[in-house]
XYZ file of C-alpha atoms in Angstrom:
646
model
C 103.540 128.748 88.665
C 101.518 132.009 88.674
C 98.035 131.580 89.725
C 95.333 130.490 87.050
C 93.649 133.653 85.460
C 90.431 133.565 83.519
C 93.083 134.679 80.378
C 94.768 131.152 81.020
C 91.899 129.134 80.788
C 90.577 131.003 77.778
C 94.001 130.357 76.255
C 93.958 126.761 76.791
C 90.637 125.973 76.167
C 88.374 124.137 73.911
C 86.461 125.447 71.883
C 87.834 128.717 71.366
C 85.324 131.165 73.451
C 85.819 134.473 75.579
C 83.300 132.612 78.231
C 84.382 130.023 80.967
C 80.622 128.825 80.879
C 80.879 127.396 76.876
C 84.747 125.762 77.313
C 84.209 121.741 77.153
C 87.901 120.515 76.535
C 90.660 122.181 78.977
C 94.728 121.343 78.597
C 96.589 122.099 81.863
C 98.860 119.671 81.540
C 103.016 120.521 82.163
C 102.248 123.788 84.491
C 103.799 122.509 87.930
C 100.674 123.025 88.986
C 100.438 122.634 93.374
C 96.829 121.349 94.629
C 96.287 125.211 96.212
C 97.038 126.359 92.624
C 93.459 124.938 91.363
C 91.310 127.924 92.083
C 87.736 126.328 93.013
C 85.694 129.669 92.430
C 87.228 129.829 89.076
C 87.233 125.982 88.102
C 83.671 125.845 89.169
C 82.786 128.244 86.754
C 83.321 125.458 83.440
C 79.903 124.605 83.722
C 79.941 122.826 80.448
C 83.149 121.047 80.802
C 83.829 117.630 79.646
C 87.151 116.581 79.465
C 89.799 118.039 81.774
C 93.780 117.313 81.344
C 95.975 117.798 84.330
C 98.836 115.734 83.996
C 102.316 116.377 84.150
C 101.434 118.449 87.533
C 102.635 118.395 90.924
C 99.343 117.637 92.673
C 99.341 115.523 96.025
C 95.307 115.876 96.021
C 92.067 117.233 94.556
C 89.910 119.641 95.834
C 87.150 118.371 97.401
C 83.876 119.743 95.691
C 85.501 121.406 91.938
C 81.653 122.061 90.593
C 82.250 120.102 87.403
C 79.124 118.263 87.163
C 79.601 117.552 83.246
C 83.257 115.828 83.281
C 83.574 112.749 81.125
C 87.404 112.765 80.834
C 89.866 113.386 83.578
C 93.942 113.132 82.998
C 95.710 113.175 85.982
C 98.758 111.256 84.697
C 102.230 111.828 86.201
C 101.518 113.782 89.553
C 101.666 112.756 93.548
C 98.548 112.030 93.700
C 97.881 109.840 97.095
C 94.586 110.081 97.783
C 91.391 109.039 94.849
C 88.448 109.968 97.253
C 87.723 112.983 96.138
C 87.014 111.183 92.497
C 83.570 110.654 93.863
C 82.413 114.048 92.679
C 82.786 113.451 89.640
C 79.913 110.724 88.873
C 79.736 111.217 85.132
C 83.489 110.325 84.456
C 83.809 107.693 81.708
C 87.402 107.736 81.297
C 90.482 108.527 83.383
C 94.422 108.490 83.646
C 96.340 108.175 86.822
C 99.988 106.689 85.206
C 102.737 107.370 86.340
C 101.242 108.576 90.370
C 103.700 106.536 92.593
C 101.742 106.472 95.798
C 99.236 105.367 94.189
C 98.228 101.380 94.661
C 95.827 98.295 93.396
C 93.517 99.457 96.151
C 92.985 102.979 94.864
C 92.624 101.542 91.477
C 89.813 98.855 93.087
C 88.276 102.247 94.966
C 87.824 104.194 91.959
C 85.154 101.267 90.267
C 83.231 102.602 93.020
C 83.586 105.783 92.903
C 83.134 105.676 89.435
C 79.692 103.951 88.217
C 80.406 105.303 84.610
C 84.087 104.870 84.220
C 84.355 102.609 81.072
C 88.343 103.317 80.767
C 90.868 103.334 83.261
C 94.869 104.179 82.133
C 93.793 103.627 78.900
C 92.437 99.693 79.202
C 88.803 98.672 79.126
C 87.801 98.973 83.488
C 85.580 95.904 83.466
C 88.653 94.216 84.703
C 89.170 95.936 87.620
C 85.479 96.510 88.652
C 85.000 92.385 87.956
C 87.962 92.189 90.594
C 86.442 95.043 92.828
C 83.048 92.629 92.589
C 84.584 89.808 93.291
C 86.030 90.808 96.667
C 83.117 93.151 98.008
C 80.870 89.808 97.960
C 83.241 88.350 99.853
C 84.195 91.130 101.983
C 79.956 91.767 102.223
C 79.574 88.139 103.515
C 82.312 88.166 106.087
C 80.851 91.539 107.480
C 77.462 90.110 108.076
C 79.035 86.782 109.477
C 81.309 88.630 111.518
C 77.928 90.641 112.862
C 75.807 87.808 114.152
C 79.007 86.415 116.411
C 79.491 90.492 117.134
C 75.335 90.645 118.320
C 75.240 87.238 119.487
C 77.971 87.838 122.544
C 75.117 90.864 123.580
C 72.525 90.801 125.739
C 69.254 92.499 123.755
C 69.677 95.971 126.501
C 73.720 95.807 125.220
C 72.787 95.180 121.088
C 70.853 98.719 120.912
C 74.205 100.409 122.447
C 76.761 98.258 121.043
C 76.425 99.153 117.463
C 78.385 101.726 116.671
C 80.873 99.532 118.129
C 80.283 97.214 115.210
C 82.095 98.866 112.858
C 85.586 99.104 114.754
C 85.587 95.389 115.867
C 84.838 94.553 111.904
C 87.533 96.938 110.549
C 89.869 95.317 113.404
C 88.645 91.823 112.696
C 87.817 90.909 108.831
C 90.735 90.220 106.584
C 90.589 89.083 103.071
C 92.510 89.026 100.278
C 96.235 90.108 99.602
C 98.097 92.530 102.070
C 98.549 95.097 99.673
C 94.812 94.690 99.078
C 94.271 95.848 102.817
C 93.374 99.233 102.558
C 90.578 98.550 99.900
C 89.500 96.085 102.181
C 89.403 98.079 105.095
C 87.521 101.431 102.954
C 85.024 98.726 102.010
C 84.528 96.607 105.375
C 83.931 100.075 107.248
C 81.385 101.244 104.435
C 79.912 97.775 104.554
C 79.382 98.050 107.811
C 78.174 101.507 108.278
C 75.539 100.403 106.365
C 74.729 97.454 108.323
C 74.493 99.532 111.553
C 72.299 102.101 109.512
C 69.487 99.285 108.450
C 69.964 97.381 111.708
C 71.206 94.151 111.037
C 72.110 92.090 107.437
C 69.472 91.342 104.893
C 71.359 88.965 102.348
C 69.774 89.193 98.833
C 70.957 86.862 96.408
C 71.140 88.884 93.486
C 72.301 92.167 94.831
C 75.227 94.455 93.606
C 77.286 96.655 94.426
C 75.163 100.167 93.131
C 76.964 103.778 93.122
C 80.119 105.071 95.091
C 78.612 104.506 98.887
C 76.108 100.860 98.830
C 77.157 97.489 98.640
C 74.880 94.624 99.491
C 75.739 90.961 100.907
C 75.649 88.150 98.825
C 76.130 84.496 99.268
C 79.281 83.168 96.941
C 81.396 79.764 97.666
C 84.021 80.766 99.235
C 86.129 78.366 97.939
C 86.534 76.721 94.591
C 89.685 75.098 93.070
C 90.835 77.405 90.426
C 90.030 81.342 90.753
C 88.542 83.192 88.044
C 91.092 85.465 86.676
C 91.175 88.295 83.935
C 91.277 87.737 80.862
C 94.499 86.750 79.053
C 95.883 84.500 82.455
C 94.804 81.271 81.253
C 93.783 79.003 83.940
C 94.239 75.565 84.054
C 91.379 73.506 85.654
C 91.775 71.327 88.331
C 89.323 68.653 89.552
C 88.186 69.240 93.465
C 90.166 66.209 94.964
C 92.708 66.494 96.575
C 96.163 65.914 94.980
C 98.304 65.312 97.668
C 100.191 62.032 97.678
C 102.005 60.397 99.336
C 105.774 58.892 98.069
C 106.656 55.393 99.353
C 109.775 57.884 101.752
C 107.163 59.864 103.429
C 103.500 59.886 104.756
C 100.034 58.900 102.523
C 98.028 61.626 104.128
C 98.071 63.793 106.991
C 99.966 66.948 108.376
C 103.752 67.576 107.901
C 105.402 66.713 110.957
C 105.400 69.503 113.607
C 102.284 70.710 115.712
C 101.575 73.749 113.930
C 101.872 72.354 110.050
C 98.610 71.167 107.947
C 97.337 69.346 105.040
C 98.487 71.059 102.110
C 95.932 71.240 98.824
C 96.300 72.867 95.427
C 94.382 76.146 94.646
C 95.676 77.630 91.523
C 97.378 76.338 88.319
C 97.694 79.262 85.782
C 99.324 79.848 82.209
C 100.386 83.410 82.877
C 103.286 84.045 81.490
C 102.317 82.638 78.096
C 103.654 84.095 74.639
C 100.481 86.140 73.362
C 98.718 84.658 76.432
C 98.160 81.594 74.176
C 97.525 78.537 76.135
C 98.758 76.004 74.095
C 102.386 77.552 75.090
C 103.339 74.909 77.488
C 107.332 75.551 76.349
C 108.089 79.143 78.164
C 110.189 77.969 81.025
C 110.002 79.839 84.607
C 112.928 80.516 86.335
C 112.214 82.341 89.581
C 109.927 83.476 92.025
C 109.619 85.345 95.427
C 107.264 86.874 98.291
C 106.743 90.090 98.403
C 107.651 91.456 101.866
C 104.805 92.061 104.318
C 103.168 94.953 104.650
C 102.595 95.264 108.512
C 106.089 94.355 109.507
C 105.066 95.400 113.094
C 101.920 92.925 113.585
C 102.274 89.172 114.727
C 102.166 87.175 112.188
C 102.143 89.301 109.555
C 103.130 87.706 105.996
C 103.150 88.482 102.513
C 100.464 85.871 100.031
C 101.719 88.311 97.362
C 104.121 86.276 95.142
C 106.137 87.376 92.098
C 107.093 84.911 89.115
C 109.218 85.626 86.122
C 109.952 83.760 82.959
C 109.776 84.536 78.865
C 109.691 88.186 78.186
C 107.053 88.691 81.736
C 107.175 89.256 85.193
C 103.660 89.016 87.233
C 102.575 89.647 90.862
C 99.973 87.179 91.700
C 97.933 86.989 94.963
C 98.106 83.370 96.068
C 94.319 83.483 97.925
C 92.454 84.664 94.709
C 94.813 83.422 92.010
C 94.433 86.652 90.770
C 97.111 88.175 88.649
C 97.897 92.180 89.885
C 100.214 92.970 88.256
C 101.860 92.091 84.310
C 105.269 93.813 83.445
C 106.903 92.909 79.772
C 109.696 93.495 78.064
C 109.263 92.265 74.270
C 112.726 90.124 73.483
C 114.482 90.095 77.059
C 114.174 86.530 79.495
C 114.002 87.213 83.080
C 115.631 84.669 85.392
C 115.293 85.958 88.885
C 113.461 88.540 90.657
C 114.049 89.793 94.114
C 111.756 92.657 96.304
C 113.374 95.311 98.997
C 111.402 97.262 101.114
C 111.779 101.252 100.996
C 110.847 104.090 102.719
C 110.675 107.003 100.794
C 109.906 110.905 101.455
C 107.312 112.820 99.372
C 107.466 116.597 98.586
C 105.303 117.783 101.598
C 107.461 115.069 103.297
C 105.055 112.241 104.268
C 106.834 108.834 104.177
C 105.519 106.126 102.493
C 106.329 102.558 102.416
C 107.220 101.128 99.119
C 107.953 97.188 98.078
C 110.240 97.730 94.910
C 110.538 94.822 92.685
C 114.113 94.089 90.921
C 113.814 91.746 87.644
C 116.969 90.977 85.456
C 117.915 87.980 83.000
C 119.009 87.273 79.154
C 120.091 91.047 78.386
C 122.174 91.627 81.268
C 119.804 94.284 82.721
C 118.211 94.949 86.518
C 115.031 96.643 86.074
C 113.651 98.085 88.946
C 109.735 97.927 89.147
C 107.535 100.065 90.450
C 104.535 97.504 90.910
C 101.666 99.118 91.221
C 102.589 101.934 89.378
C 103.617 99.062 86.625
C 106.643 101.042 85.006
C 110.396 100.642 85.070
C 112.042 103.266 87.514
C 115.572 102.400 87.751
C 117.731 100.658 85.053
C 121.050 99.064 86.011
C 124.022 98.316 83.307
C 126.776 96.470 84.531
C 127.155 93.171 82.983
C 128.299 91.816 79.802
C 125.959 88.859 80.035
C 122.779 87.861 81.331
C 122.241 87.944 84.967
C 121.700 84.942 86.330
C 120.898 85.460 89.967
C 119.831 88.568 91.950
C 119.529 88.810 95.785
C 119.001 92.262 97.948
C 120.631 92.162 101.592
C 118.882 91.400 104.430
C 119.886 94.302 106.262
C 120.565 97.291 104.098
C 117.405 97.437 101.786
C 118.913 99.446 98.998
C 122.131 96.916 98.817
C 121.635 94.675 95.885
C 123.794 91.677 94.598
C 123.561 90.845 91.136
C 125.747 87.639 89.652
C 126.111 86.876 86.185
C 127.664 84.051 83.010
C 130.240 87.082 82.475
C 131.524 85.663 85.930
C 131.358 88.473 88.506
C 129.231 88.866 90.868
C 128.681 93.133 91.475
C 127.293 95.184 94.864
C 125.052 98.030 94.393
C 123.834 100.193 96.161
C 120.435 101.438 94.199
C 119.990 104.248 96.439
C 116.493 106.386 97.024
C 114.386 107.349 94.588
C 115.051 111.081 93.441
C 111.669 113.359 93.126
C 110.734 111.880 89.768
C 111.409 108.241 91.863
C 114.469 107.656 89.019
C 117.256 105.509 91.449
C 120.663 105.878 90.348
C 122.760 103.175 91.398
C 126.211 103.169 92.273
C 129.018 100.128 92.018
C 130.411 99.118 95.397
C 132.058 95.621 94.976
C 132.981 93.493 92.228
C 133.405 89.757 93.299
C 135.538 87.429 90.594
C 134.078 84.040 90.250
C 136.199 80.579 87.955
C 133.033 79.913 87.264
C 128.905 80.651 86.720
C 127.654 81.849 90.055
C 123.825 80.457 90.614
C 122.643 80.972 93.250
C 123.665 84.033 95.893
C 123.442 83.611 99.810
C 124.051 86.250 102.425
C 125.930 84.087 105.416
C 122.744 84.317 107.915
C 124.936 85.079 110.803
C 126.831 87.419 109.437
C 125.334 89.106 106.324
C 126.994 92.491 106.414
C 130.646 89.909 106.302
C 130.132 87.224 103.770
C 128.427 86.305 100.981
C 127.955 82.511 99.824
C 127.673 81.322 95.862
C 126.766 78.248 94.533
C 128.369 78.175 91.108
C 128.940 75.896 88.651
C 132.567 74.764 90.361
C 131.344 74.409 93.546
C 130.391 76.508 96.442
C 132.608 79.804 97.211
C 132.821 82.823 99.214
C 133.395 86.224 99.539
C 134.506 88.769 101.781
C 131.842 91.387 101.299
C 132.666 94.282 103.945
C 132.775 97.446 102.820
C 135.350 98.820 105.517
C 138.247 97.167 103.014
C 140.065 98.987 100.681
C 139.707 96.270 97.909
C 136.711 96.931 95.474
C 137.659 94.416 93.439
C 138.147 90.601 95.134
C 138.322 87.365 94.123
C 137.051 84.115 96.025
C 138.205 83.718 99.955
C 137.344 80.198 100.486
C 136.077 77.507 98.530
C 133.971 74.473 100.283
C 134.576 70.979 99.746
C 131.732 68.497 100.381
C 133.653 64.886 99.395
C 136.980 64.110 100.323
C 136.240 62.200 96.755
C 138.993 63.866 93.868
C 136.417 63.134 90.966
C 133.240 64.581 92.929
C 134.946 67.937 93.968
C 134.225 70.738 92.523
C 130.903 70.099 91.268
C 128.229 71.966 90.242
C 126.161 73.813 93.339
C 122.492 75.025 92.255
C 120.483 74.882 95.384
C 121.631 76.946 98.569
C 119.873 78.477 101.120
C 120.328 79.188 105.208
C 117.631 76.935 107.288
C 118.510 78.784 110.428
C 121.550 81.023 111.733
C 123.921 78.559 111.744
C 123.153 75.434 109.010
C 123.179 75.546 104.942
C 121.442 73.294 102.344
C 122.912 72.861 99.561
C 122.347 70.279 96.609
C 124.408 69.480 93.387
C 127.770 68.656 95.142
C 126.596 64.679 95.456
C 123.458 63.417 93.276
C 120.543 62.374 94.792
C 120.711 64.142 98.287
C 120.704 67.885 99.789
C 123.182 68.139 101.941
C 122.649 70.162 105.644
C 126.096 71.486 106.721
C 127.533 73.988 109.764
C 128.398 77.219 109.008
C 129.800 78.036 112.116
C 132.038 74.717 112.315
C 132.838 74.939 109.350
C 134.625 78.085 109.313
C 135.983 77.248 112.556
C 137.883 75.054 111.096
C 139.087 77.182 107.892
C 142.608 78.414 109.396
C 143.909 80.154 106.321
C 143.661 77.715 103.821
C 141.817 78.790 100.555
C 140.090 75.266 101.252
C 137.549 73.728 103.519
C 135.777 70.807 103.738
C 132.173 70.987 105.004
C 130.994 69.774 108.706
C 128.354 67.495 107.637
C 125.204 67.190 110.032
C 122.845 65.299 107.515
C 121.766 64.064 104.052
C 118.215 64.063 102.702
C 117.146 62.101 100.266
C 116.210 63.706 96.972
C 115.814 62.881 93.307
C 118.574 60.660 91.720
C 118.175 62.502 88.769
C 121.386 63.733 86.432
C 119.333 66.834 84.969
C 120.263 70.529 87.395
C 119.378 73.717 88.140
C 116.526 72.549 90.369
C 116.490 75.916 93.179
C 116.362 74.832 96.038
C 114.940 76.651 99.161
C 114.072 77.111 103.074
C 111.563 78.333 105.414
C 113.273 79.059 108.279
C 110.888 80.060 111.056
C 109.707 76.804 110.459
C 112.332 74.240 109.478
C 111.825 73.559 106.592
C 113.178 72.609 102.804
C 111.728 72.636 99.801
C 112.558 71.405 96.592
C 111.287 70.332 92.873
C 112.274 67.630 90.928
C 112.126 66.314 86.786
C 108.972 64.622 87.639
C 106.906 67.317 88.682
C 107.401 66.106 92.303
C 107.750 68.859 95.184
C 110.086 67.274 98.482
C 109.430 68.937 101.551
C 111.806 68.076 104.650
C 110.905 68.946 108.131
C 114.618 69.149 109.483
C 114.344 70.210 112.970
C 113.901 67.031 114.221
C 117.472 66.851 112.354
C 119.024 69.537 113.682
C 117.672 69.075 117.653
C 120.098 65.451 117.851
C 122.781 66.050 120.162
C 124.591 63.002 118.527
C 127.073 62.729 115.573
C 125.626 62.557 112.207
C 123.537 59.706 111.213
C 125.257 57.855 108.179
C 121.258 57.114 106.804
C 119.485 59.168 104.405
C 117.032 60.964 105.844
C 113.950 60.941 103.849
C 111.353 63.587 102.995
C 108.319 64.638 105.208
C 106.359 64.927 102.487
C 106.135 64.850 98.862
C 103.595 66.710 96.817
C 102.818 65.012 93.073
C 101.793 66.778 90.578
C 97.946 66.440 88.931
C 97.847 64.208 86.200
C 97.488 65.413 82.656
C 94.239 64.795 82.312
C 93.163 66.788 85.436
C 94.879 70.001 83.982
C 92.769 69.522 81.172
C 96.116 69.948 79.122
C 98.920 67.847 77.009
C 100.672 67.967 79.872
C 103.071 65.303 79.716
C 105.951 66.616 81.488
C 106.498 69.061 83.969
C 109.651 69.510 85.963
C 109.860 71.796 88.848
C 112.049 74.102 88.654
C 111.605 76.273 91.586
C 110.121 75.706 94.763
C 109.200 78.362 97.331
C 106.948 79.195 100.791
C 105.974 82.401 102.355
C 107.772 82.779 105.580
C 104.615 81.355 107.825
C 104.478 78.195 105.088
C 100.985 78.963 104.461
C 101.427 79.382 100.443
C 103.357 77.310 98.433
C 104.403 78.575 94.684
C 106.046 75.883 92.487
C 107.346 76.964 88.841
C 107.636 74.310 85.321
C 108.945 74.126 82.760
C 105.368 73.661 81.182
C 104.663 77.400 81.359
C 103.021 76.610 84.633
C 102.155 78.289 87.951
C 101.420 76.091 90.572
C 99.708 77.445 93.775
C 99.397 75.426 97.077
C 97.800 76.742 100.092
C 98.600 75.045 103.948
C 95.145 74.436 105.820
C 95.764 74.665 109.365
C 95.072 71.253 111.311
């Protein structure tokens, strides 16, 4: 692209004038245009300018100060935009487009309500939304700051204090954390501006009824910081939920009280929401929710880092929901297609002026035999994946190669692909590596912990199978290498298998093979004792006790860093089993039932404030440090538990 001339901006300007100084609309949109191409001496000359188009451009940035002091309008749609500071000049904007910028996130979107006082529409949708969300979490952030400066001041002597201070606002970017990981860097921008302030007026002055006010001030305010149902945008229908707490007790496991270990807690409810409703109606209590799973952390590197960033699919929608706020992020639909599973990988991708960036892609598939591949924040569909005849039942990326992706479906195969990278317009193109034969439905899909790179595990509606999955043989086309036998019992072999999962390296849970219990079996035994037969029966090392009900396709599933398994049932009932008590005995296998730890009921009807009369669980699952809990119905429901520490 040539550089811009006066003669180009005459040319593309509105209305038609042979002076810079009278243009108010200006189209640069589809010109390939580089941030160094935007010529600030020229730009700054549109002195009446109010509506600016630049999409369809290859700009990583903005220049800093453009001179545009008029702008109402600003189109910035489909660029490389990473960086929405330099927004701030432009404090008459009222309406602005930043689709289709992949490095872009929910914070910048949160940022630009500040930068923005004016901004009435953002990507086309009214921006009281997002600046009621911004609100919400600068009082908290606001309060936090000015708690986290009286312990700061109060560890001073008076001589220290006066020095200290500029101090202040690295231990309170270090130190205050709210709100979803991929929420950190707004929460960061605003704790250090929050704080800057602070140091500027020499301590906190909290005043009720103050604001944020303009693109730099924010004020404390005092807010509950914790209630039991979020507020939430509209369209995600809450359900309430009365302030007790609804844990119970079963007549197998404790009344009240911590889960057994040292570091487990009390576990209450936070959230109950209606968010995948048909035309977010809430008297939809019939879309059913198949599948949900934690987005992967964000600071992979830090102790104790963990994702509270959960996404949920069922009917035509899949949402991202932060489990602190109840707040939904993120809403992707497809009018006429199911989804039944959802699984996240982890990328790292190069830009143009090759910066990497870290990127959580979201894969989605169901009734039309489709993987969509999400970008979330971005909220389109970057990579589409044909390959099956019939819906996809199941989805599952490997645990060590983050672009290898499983997908098993009713046509009976279960298919390897490799999605790739993202190209420059971050379009993946997948290609077919494997294609496993199943006799049967595969339903659930489980990379052999040990050895994930070797075998893969399926629960299916026969039984449980597996597959040699290593890409170093010839065959691209295999069928099943060993089928597992859980009853010596003719009639009760080859049952249906709907809950598996790994609890540590070494021992499986799995549940459909024998009603009313989860079974824990050995891996490694186990295949010890395969030889070559296309048979095995499973080493046993316990039973727990679960629902006697005939009804399936409960998922179950595990948190292994802490031992556990989780589980739903037809009652609305969530079983949690604390099995490394089980799996520390040195002696055979007990022949008792081991019961649950703990089992969570479900609020009655009344307390949702709905015609709730029955709500099975479906699916059941924790973050990997078991401090959120996300439980989906078939009563259109979202249920959100949260662990508090003992």
């Amino acid at each position: 692209m040539a550089p811009l001339s006066t003669r180009l901006l005459i040319q593309r300007g509105r209305p038609k004038s042979d002076r810079l100084g009278k243009i108010r609309s200006l189209d640069l949109s589809g010109l390939n245009l580089l941030s160094e191409d935007l010529d600030i001496k020229l730009l700054s000359r549109l002195k009446q300018l109010q509506e600016l188009d630049l999409s369809n451009n290859q700009l990583e940035t903005l220049p800093a100060d453009l001179g545009l002091p008029h702008l109402q309008v600003l189109h910035c749609a489909n660029n490389q935009l990473s960086d929405i500071t330099p927004l701030c000049q432009f404090r008459q904007l009222e309406e602005l487009g930043l689709e289709g910028n992949p490095f872009l996130t929910v914070s910048d979107s949160l940022k630009v309500t500040f930068l923005l006082p004016e901004l009435r529409k953002f990507n086309g949708k009214d921006a009281s939304t997002t600046r009621s969300k911004a609100e919400n979490l600068n009082r908290e952030l606001t309060t936090r700051v000015a708690a986290h400066w009286k312990k700061f001041m109060a560890a001073l002597s008076p001589e220290e204090q006066a020095e200290a201070q500029a101090d202040f606002v690295k231990s309170a970017v270090r130190s205050v954390r709210y709100g979803p990981l991929s929420l950190s860097e707004f929460t960061q921008w605003r704790v250090r501006m929050i704080s800057e302030e602070l140091v500027a007026s020499g301590g906190p002055h909290m005043r009720e009824a103050d604001t944020q006010e303009g693109c730099h001030k924010a004020t404390a305010t005092q807010e509950p910081r914790a209630r039991p149902v979020a507020l939430r945008r509209p369209g995600d229908t809450p359900l309430s939920l009365s302030p007790e707490k609804r844990v119970c007790a079963s007549p197998l496991g404790p009344v009240e009280g911590s889960l057994v270990g040292s570091d487990s807690g009390q576990l209450e409810p936070l959230h109950f929401l209606q968010c995948h409703s048909k035309n977010n109606s809430p008297s939809d209590l019939k879309t059913q929710l198949w599948a949900c799973a934690f987005e992967p952390a964000w600071d992979e590197g830090q102790a104790g880092a963990t994702s509270q960033t959960v996404a949920t699919c069922g009917g035509e929608a899949v949402c991202v929901i932060d489990c602190q706020t109840g707040l939904v992020l993120h809403k992707y639909k497809v009018p006429g297609e199911e989804f039944f599973s959802v699984a996240w990988t982890a990328l790292t991708v190069v830009t143009q002026a090759g910066h990497k960036k870290r990127w959580n892609v979201l894969a989605a598939a169901g009734l039309r035999g489709l993987v969509r591949l999400l970008h979330v924040q971005a909220g389109f569909c970057c990579g589409l994946i044909r390959g099956h005849k019939k819906a996809i039942a199941t989805l599952c990326f490997s645990p060590t190669h983050e672009t290898h992706l499983f997908t098993a479906s009713y046509d009976k195969r279960i298919i390897l692909w490799d999605i790739g990278t993202p190209n420059q317009d971050y379009e993946f193109q997948a290609s077919h590596l494997l294609t496993l034969d199943t006799t049967s439905t595969p339903l659930r899909l489980c990379p052999v912990a040990p050895c994930p790179d070797a075998y893969l595990l399926a629960g299916c509606e026969s039984g449980c199978c597996c597959w040699d999955v290593r890409l170093d043989q010839p065959q691209k086309r295999r069928v099943c290498e060993v089928e597992f036998i859980f009853s010596e019992d003719s009639e009760a072999s080859g049952q249906r298998v709907d809950g598996l999962a790994f609890v540590n390296e070494d021992v499986v849970a799995s549940k459909g093979s024998s009603p009313g219990t989860i079974c824990l079996w050995s891996w490694s035994q186990t295949w010890q004792g395969r030889g070559s037969q296309p048979t095995v029966a499973v080493v046993v090392l316990a039973l727990l006790q679960w629902s006697p009900t005939i009804l399936a396709y409960f998922s179950l599933s595990t948190c292994p860093d802490k031992g556990l398994v989780l589980c739903g049932d037809e009652q609305g009932s969530v079983w949690i089993y604390d099995v490394r008590p089980l799996l520390a005995q040195c002696s055979p296998p007990q022949a008792a039932v081991q019961a649950p730890t703990q089992i969570l009921k479900w609020p009655q009807p009344q307390a949702l404030g709905q015609m709730v009369t029955k709500t099975m669980v479906n699916t059941v699952v924790a973050n990997p440090t078991f401090t959120y809990l996300t439980a989906l119905t078939d009563s259109n429901i979202v249920a959100i538990w949260r662990r508090c520490e003992p």
